[in-house]
Coordinates of C-alpha atoms in Angstrom, one line a residue:
X1 CA 8.2 -10.9 -25.8
X2 CA 7.1 -14.1 -24.0
X3 CA 7.2 -14.9 -20.3
X4 CA 5.5 -18.0 -18.9
X5 CA 7.0 -19.6 -15.8
X6 CA 5.0 -22.1 -14.0
X7 CA 5.8 -24.1 -11.0
X8 CA 2.9 -26.5 -10.4
X9 CA 4.0 -29.4 -12.5
X10 CA 7.7 -29.0 -12.1
X11 CA 8.2 -30.0 -8.4
X12 CA 7.2 -33.6 -8.3
X13 CA 8.5 -35.4 -5.3
X14 CA 9.5 -39.0 -6.1
X15 CA 9.4 -39.9 -2.5
X16 CA 6.0 -39.3 -0.6
X17 CA 7.5 -39.1 3.1
X18 CA 7.7 -35.3 2.8
X19 CA 3.9 -35.1 3.3
X20 CA 4.3 -36.3 6.8
X21 CA 6.9 -33.8 7.7
X22 CA 4.5 -31.0 6.6
X23 CA 2.3 -31.8 9.5
X24 CA 4.7 -30.5 12.1
X25 CA 2.9 -28.1 14.3
X26 CA 4.2 -24.5 13.8
X27 CA 3.0 -21.5 15.8
X28 CA 0.8 -19.1 13.9
X29 CA 0.4 -15.6 15.5
X30 CA -2.3 -13.3 14.3
X31 CA -1.7 -10.9 17.2
X32 CA -5.4 -11.2 18.0
X33 CA -6.2 -10.3 14.4
X34 CA -8.8 -12.5 12.5
X35 CA -7.8 -11.1 9.2
X36 CA -4.5 -9.8 7.8
X37 CA -4.0 -7.7 4.6
X38 CA -0.8 -8.1 2.9
X39 CA 0.3 -5.8 0.0
X40 CA 1.9 -7.4 -3.0
X41 CA 3.6 -6.4 -6.2
X42 CA 2.4 -7.8 -9.4
X43 CA 5.4 -8.3 -11.5
X44 CA 5.4 -9.7 -15.0
X45 CA 2.2 -11.6 -13.9
X46 CA 3.5 -13.0 -10.6
X47 CA 2.2 -12.2 -7.2
X48 CA 5.3 -11.2 -5.0
X49 CA 5.1 -10.6 -1.3
X50 CA 7.8 -9.6 1.2
X51 CA 8.9 -12.2 3.8
X52 CA 11.2 -11.9 6.7
X53 CA 13.2 -15.2 6.8
X54 CA 14.6 -16.4 10.2
X55 CA 14.1 -12.8 11.6
X56 CA 16.9 -11.6 9.5
X57 CA 16.5 -11.6 5.7
X58 CA 13.9 -9.7 3.9
X59 CA 13.1 -11.9 0.8
X60 CA 10.7 -11.9 -2.0
X61 CA 8.3 -15.0 -2.4
X62 CA 5.7 -15.8 -4.9
X63 CA 2.1 -16.7 -3.8
X64 CA 1.5 -20.1 -5.7
X65 CA -1.8 -21.9 -5.3
X66 CA -0.4 -24.6 -7.7
X67 CA 2.4 -25.5 -5.5
X68 CA 1.8 -28.1 -2.9
X69 CA 4.7 -27.1 -0.7
X70 CA 6.5 -23.9 0.2
X71 CA 10.0 -23.7 -1.3
X72 CA 13.2 -21.7 -0.7
X73 CA 14.7 -21.5 -4.2
X74 CA 18.0 -19.9 -3.1
X75 CA 20.0 -22.5 -1.2
X76 CA 22.8 -20.0 -0.4
X77 CA 20.5 -18.3 2.0
X78 CA 20.1 -21.5 4.0
X79 CA 23.8 -22.1 3.9
X80 CA 24.5 -18.5 5.2
X81 CA 22.2 -19.2 8.2
X82 CA 23.7 -22.6 8.6
X83 CA 20.4 -24.1 8.4
X84 CA 20.4 -28.0 8.8
X85 CA 18.7 -30.2 6.5
X86 CA 16.9 -33.3 7.8
X87 CA 16.1 -35.1 4.5
X88 CA 17.3 -35.0 0.9
X89 CA 14.5 -35.8 -1.6
X90 CA 14.8 -36.6 -5.3
X91 CA 12.6 -34.6 -7.6
X92 CA 11.8 -34.8 -11.2
X93 CA 13.2 -32.5 -13.8
X94 CA 11.2 -30.5 -16.3
X95 CA 11.8 -33.3 -18.9
X96 CA 10.2 -35.6 -16.5
X97 CA 13.4 -37.8 -16.7
X98 CA 16.2 -36.1 -15.0
X99 CA 16.4 -36.7 -11.3
X100 CA 17.4 -33.6 -9.2
X101 CA 17.4 -32.8 -5.5
X102 CA 15.8 -30.8 -2.7
X103 CA 16.3 -30.7 1.0
X104 CA 13.9 -30.5 3.9
X105 CA 14.5 -27.7 6.3
X106 CA 12.7 -27.6 9.6
X107 CA 12.4 -25.0 12.3
X108 CA 12.2 -22.1 9.9
X109 CA 10.7 -18.8 11.1
X110 CA 8.8 -16.7 8.6
X111 CA 7.0 -13.2 9.1
X112 CA 4.6 -11.9 6.4
X113 CA 3.3 -8.6 7.5
X114 CA 1.4 -9.8 10.7
X115 CA 1.5 -13.5 10.0
X116 CA 4.2 -15.3 11.9
X117 CA 5.2 -19.0 11.6
X118 CA 7.6 -20.7 13.8
X119 CA 9.1 -24.1 13.5
X120 CA 8.0 -24.1 9.8
X121 CA 9.1 -26.8 7.3
X122 CA 9.9 -26.1 3.7
X123 CA 11.8 -27.5 0.8
X124 CA 15.2 -26.0 -0.2
X125 CA 16.3 -26.7 -3.7
X126 CA 19.8 -27.8 -4.3
X127 CA 20.1 -25.3 -7.1
X128 CA 17.9 -22.5 -8.3
X129 CA 16.3 -24.5 -11.0
X130 CA 13.5 -22.1 -11.8
X131 CA 15.5 -18.9 -12.4
X132 CA 12.4 -16.8 -11.6
X133 CA 14.7 -13.6 -11.5
X134 CA 15.5 -13.9 -15.2
X135 CA 11.7 -14.2 -16.3
X136 CA 10.1 -12.0 -13.7
X137 CA 12.5 -9.2 -13.5
X138 CA 12.5 -9.2 -9.7
X139 CA 14.7 -11.1 -7.2
X140 CA 12.7 -14.1 -6.2
X141 CA 13.8 -16.2 -3.3
X142 CA 11.0 -18.7 -2.9
X143 CA 7.4 -19.9 -3.2
X144 CA 4.6 -19.8 -0.7
X145 CA 2.7 -22.9 -1.4
X146 CA -0.7 -24.7 -0.5
X147 CA 0.8 -26.1 2.8
X148 CA 0.6 -22.5 4.1
X149 CA -2.4 -21.2 2.2
X150 CA -4.7 -24.0 3.1
X151 CA -5.0 -22.7 6.7
X152 CA -7.0 -19.6 5.6
X153 CA -9.6 -18.3 3.5
X154 CA -7.4 -16.4 0.8
X155 CA -8.7 -13.4 -1.0
X156 CA -6.6 -11.8 -4.0
X157 CA -7.6 -8.3 -5.1
X158 CA -5.4 -7.8 -8.2
X159 CA -6.5 -4.2 -8.6
X160 CA -5.7 -3.1 -5.2
X161 CA -2.7 -5.5 -5.0
X162 CA -3.7 -6.8 -1.6
X163 CA -4.0 -10.6 -0.6
X164 CA -6.0 -11.1 2.5
X165 CA -5.7 -14.0 4.8
X166 CA -8.8 -14.6 6.9
X167 CA -9.3 -16.9 9.9
X168 CA -11.9 -19.5 8.5
X169 CA -14.0 -19.3 11.7
X170 CA -14.9 -15.7 11.1
X171 CA -15.2 -15.7 7.2
X172 CA -18.5 -14.5 5.8
X173 CA -19.9 -15.5 2.4
X174 CA -19.1 -12.7 -0.2
X175 CA -21.8 -10.6 -1.7
X176 CA -23.9 -11.2 -4.8
X177 CA -21.2 -9.6 -7.1
X178 CA -19.1 -12.8 -6.5
X179 CA -19.9 -15.9 -8.4
X180 CA -19.3 -19.4 -6.7
X181 CA -17.7 -21.8 -9.2
X182 CA -17.5 -25.5 -8.9
X183 CA -14.0 -26.6 -7.5
X184 CA -12.3 -29.7 -6.5
X185 CA -9.4 -29.5 -3.9
X186 CA -6.8 -32.1 -4.4
X187 CA -3.7 -32.1 -2.1
X188 CA -4.8 -28.6 -1.2
X189 CA -4.7 -27.5 -4.8
X190 CA -7.8 -26.0 -6.4
X191 CA -9.2 -27.4 -9.7
X192 CA -12.0 -25.6 -11.5
X193 CA -14.4 -27.1 -14.3
X194 CA -14.7 -24.8 -17.3
X195 CA -15.5 -25.0 -21.0
X196 CA -13.2 -24.3 -24.0
X197 CA -14.4 -23.6 -27.4
X198 CA -12.2 -25.2 -30.0
X199 CA -11.4 -24.2 -33.6
X200 CA -14.3 -26.2 -35.1
X201 CA -16.8 -24.5 -32.5
X202 CA -17.0 -27.7 -30.5
X203 CA -17.4 -26.7 -26.7
X204 CA -15.3 -29.1 -24.5
X205 CA -15.6 -29.4 -20.7
X206 CA -12.2 -29.3 -19.0
X207 CA -10.6 -29.6 -15.6
X208 CA -8.1 -26.9 -14.9
X209 CA -5.7 -26.2 -12.0
X210 CA -6.2 -22.6 -10.7
X211 CA -2.4 -21.5 -10.5
X212 CA -1.3 -18.2 -9.2
X213 CA 2.2 -19.4 -9.7
X214 CA 1.8 -19.5 -13.6
X215 CA 2.5 -16.3 -15.5
X216 CA 0.3 -17.4 -18.3
X217 CA -3.3 -16.9 -19.3
X218 CA -4.2 -20.6 -20.1
X219 CA -2.1 -23.8 -20.6
X220 CA -3.6 -26.9 -22.2
X221 CA -1.9 -30.3 -22.1
X222 CA -2.5 -31.3 -25.7
X223 CA -2.3 -35.0 -25.1
X224 CA -5.0 -35.1 -22.2
X225 CA -8.0 -35.3 -24.5
X226 CA -8.2 -36.2 -28.2
X227 CA -10.1 -33.0 -29.1
X228 CA -7.4 -30.7 -27.5
X229 CA -5.4 -30.2 -30.7
X230 CA -2.8 -27.5 -31.4
X231 CA -4.4 -24.8 -33.7
X232 CA -2.8 -24.1 -37.1
X233 CA -1.7 -20.6 -36.2
X234 CA 0.9 -21.0 -33.5
X235 CA 4.5 -20.0 -32.7
X236 CA 7.0 -22.2 -31.0
X237 CA 7.8 -21.0 -27.6
X238 CA 9.9 -21.4 -24.5
X239 CA 7.0 -21.5 -22.0
X240 CA 9.5 -20.8 -19.1
X241 CA 11.9 -22.6 -16.8
X242 CA 11.0 -25.7 -14.8
X243 CA 13.2 -27.8 -12.5
X244 CA 16.3 -28.6 -14.6
X245 CA 15.5 -27.1 -17.9
X246 CA 13.2 -25.2 -20.2
X247 CA 9.5 -26.0 -20.8
X248 CA 9.0 -26.2 -24.4
X249 CA 5.7 -25.8 -26.3
X250 CA 3.7 -23.7 -28.6
X251 CA 1.5 -20.6 -28.3
X252 CA -1.8 -19.7 -30.2
X253 CA -5.2 -18.2 -29.6
X254 CA -8.3 -20.3 -28.3
X255 CA -11.4 -19.0 -29.9
X256 CA -13.2 -18.7 -26.4
X257 CA -12.9 -19.9 -23.0
X258 CA -15.9 -20.0 -20.6
X259 CA -14.4 -19.7 -17.2
X260 CA -18.0 -20.1 -15.6
X261 CA -21.5 -19.7 -17.0
X262 CA -21.9 -16.3 -18.3
X263 CA -18.2 -15.3 -18.3
X264 CA -16.8 -16.0 -21.7
X265 CA -13.3 -14.7 -22.7
X266 CA -12.5 -14.5 -26.4
X267 CA -9.2 -15.0 -28.2
X268 CA -7.4 -16.3 -25.2
X269 CA -3.6 -16.6 -25.7
X270 CA -3.1 -20.3 -24.9
X271 CA 0.1 -22.2 -24.3
X272 CA 0.0 -25.9 -25.6
X273 CA 2.3 -28.3 -23.9
X274 CA 2.9 -31.8 -25.2
X275 CA 3.2 -34.3 -22.5
X276 CA 3.0 -37.6 -24.4
X277 CA 6.5 -38.4 -23.4
X278 CA 5.5 -38.4 -19.7
X279 CA 4.9 -42.1 -18.6
X280 CA 3.3 -41.3 -15.3
X281 CA 0.7 -38.5 -15.4
X282 CA -0.8 -39.2 -12.0
X283 CA 0.6 -35.8 -10.9
X284 CA -1.9 -34.2 -13.2
X285 CA -4.9 -35.3 -11.2
X286 CA -6.9 -35.6 -14.2
X287 CA -6.5 -32.1 -15.3
X288 CA -6.4 -30.8 -18.8
X289 CA -4.4 -27.6 -18.2
X290 CA -3.8 -24.6 -16.0
X291 CA -5.5 -21.2 -15.5
X292 CA -2.6 -18.7 -14.8
X293 CA -2.4 -15.1 -13.6
X294 CA -3.1 -13.4 -16.9
X295 CA -6.8 -14.7 -16.7
X296 CA -7.1 -14.7 -12.8
X297 CA -5.8 -11.1 -12.5
X298 CA -9.1 -10.0 -14.3
X299 CA -11.0 -11.0 -11.3
X300 CA -11.1 -10.8 -7.6
X301 CA -10.6 -14.2 -6.2
X302 CA -11.5 -16.0 -3.2
X303 CA -10.4 -19.5 -2.2
X304 CA -12.1 -21.1 0.8
X305 CA -9.8 -24.1 1.5
X306 CA -12.0 -25.2 4.5
X307 CA -15.2 -25.4 2.6
X308 CA -13.9 -26.3 -0.9
X309 CA -15.2 -23.1 -2.4
X310 CA -13.9 -20.6 -5.0
X311 CA -15.4 -17.3 -5.7
X312 CA -14.7 -14.9 -8.6
X313 CA -15.7 -11.2 -9.2
X314 CA -15.0 -9.7 -12.6
X315 CA -12.9 -6.5 -12.4
X316 CA -12.4 -3.7 -15.0
X317 CA -9.8 -5.8 -16.9
X318 CA -12.1 -8.8 -17.5
X319 CA -13.0 -7.9 -21.0
X320 CA -9.6 -6.6 -22.1
X321 CA -8.1 -8.1 -25.2
X322 CA -5.3 -10.6 -24.5
X323 CA -2.1 -9.0 -25.7
X324 CA 0.8 -11.0 -27.0
X325 CA 4.3 -10.3 -28.2
X326 CA 4.7 -8.9 -31.7
X327 CA 8.4 -9.0 -32.0
X328 CA 9.3 -12.7 -31.9
X329 CA 11.7 -12.2 -28.9
X330 CA 12.1 -14.0 -25.6
X331 CA 14.1 -11.8 -23.4
X332 CA 15.7 -12.6 -20.0
X333 CA 17.3 -10.2 -17.5
X334 CA 20.3 -10.6 -15.4
X335 CA 22.9 -8.5 -13.4
X336 CA 23.0 -7.1 -9.9
X337 CA 20.0 -4.9 -10.7
X338 CA 18.3 -7.2 -13.2
X339 CA 18.7 -4.6 -15.9
X340 CA 20.9 -6.4 -18.3
X341 CA 18.5 -7.8 -21.1
X342 CA 19.6 -10.7 -23.2
X343 CA 17.9 -12.4 -26.1
X344 CA 16.9 -16.0 -25.0
X345 CA 15.2 -17.1 -28.1
X346 CA 13.9 -15.7 -31.5
X347 CA 10.8 -16.9 -33.4
X348 CA 11.6 -18.3 -36.8
X349 CA 10.1 -15.9 -39.5
X350 CA 9.3 -13.2 -36.9
X351 CA 10.1 -9.4 -37.2
X352 CA 13.0 -9.8 -35.0
X353 CA 14.3 -12.9 -36.9
X354 CA 14.1 -11.0 -40.2
X355 CA 16.0 -8.2 -38.5
X356 CA 18.8 -10.5 -37.9
X357 CA 18.6 -10.6 -34.0
X358 CA 20.1 -13.8 -32.6
X359 CA 20.0 -15.6 -29.3
X360 CA 22.5 -14.3 -27.0
X361 CA 22.4 -10.5 -28.2
X362 CA 22.4 -8.1 -25.5
X363 CA 19.8 -5.3 -25.9
X364 CA 21.5 -1.9 -25.1
X365 CA 18.9 0.5 -26.4
X366 CA 15.3 0.5 -27.6
X367 CA 14.3 3.5 -29.8
X368 CA 17.1 5.5 -28.5
X369 CA 16.5 4.9 -24.9
X370 CA 19.1 2.8 -22.8
X371 CA 17.5 -0.3 -21.5
X372 CA 19.1 0.1 -18.1
X373 CA 16.1 2.5 -17.3
X374 CA 13.5 -0.2 -18.0
X375 CA 12.2 -3.1 -16.1
X376 CA 11.7 -6.5 -17.8
X377 CA 7.9 -5.9 -17.7
X378 CA 8.2 -2.5 -19.4
X379 CA 10.2 -4.0 -22.2
X380 CA 7.7 -6.8 -22.5
X381 CA 4.9 -4.3 -22.9
X382 CA 6.9 -2.5 -25.6
X383 CA 7.1 -5.7 -27.6
X384 CA 3.4 -5.9 -27.4
X385 CA 2.8 -2.4 -28.9
X386 CA 0.6 -1.4 -31.8
X387 CA 1.0 -3.2 -35.1
X388 CA 3.3 -1.5 -37.4
X389 CA 5.3 0.4 -34.7
X390 CA 9.1 0.7 -35.6
X391 CA 11.5 -0.8 -33.1
X392 CA 15.1 0.3 -33.5
X393 CA 17.4 -1.7 -31.3
X394 CA 21.1 -1.3 -30.5
X395 CA 22.5 -4.7 -29.6
X396 CA 25.8 -6.0 -28.3
X397 CA 27.0 -9.1 -30.0
X398 CA 30.4 -10.8 -29.3
X399 CA 31.6 -7.4 -28.2
X400 CA 30.5 -5.6 -31.2
X401 CA 27.8 -2.9 -31.6
X402 CA 24.9 -3.9 -33.9
X403 CA 21.9 -1.6 -35.0
X404 CA 18.8 -3.0 -36.5
X405 CA 15.2 -2.4 -36.6
X406 CA 11.8 -4.1 -37.3
X407 CA 8.2 -3.4 -37.3
X408 CA 5.8 -5.1 -34.9
X409 CA 3.1 -7.4 -36.2
X410 CA 0.7 -10.1 -35.0
X411 CA 2.3 -13.5 -34.7
X412 CA -0.8 -15.4 -33.5

């Protein structure tokens, strides 16, 4: 099963004045602490932290280094609290043509563990365009973007599931186990310079956005360089939801990806997105793609926004093979407890396709076990199981019970 939601390119303000509003001074309180450790959940390749919104609502926000601004994706929360909007902004949809809208909310109070923000400004989406809940399997209410992260040195320990915010004035360079890699910060978003090995063994230098808001390994924009071509063995994929629609593309394997000198990852599951229909690519800032959490989670990561530095330390997952769906199913979740699982898409010619599974089918049981007991992430992992494993599914289709089965196999 595939999941790949990315926010970095899908919130593109058509009007620039919002940048001026983000300069509003808010009050940041460390309570005399110079470092704050914040636990997070790593759910379906997203970093999810608990946020107390306006002293009342406990919400879930994604930590997103690829988003320029913090965003409340659930407008109903702002409406319930009677938050006034000072501006309405047009934003570009996922198709880069449709014009949608967001609002500017000011005077927001946020508490993230021992971090406090008063008089904070953030965007509120007119509708929940991202539908993170469906793809992550957890209620998501917003995004913590670079406008907040840039104030600190940010360390993400994926193994311990802790993100550390450090006052830049007391930050000390990490030890020799960390490697400093070249980085460029543009509008407070980090871009790194790496190498990809293509199918013809050519090594190509690329500029990539380091994006903790992307639930992918690697995404390449296939029209940003003549040598970035889609490999022969790919499957069509719904890469996730952007503002106002699905992000379409294909998925294959890159022979090798050298994140930095001496750190080569082989057989990287790579999403290829065609952007030739985009007339204005200035929002890309010259990048060729995105590094997402399925690679970043193999490292301890430090971003020093003040000194334009990024450090990486491999963890025990760094050399693990990149797993990918072996069923051909894209599954989303819904319902109050997010434990109703529905087929969004089926790859043509895949095991699920040959088994007659169709988009819109509700999955009720997997190998005799009711799906209500599973999370979306657990079902994702099951669909990445060993080659040849038999999967027996009980489906509900148009009110009828349907039983079918298939055997897992490699698709890419």
